[in-house]
Amino acid sequence: MMRRRRVRPEDDAQIDLTPMLDVVFIMLIFFIVTTSFVRESGIEVHRPSATSATEQKNAGVFIAIKENGEIYLDRKQLDVQKVQLALERVVAERGEVGLVIQADQQARHGVVVNVMDAAKSAGIKQISVAAEQP
């Protein structure tokens, strides 16, 4: 007396992942394009301490100057004469950027001034000198 229902194979529900993958790839491209890449100097220097040191938020390029006067940009050593050319290339690639000079506390003042002058000539308007907070 039990009635048996006929079991029909129903269509399996399928999930189409294509729209989700499209959204993920579009988001990935968006984040890659909007990310600002920071060019680090690549070396450690002993920066002088300053009580009024503040954090620089929009620095995009770091140049390090060692105590013996060696200049580094992006882990590559540069001559004083080639600093302006390298910074002009950075400005051409990325537009207006801020520069932070990480000079060792024993570095000669003349080298720091030469780097600052080359940065101004390359079109960089915002130049800062790094210091440690005591």
Short mmCIF file of C-alpha atoms in Angstrom, two decimals, residues 8-14:
data_model
loop_
_atom_site.label_atom_id
_atom_site.label_comp_id
_atom_site.label_asym_id
_atom_site.label_seq_id
_atom_site.Cartn_x
_atom_site.Cartn_y
_atom_site.Cartn_z
CA ARG A 8 13.95 10.73 -11.75
CA PRO A 9 17.51 11.82 -12.09
CA GLU A 10 17.41 15.55 -11.69
CA ASP A 11 19.75 17.82 -13.45
CA ASP A 12 22.84 18.37 -11.36
CA ALA A 13 23.21 21.98 -10.36
CA GLN A 14 26.44 23.40 -11.70
#
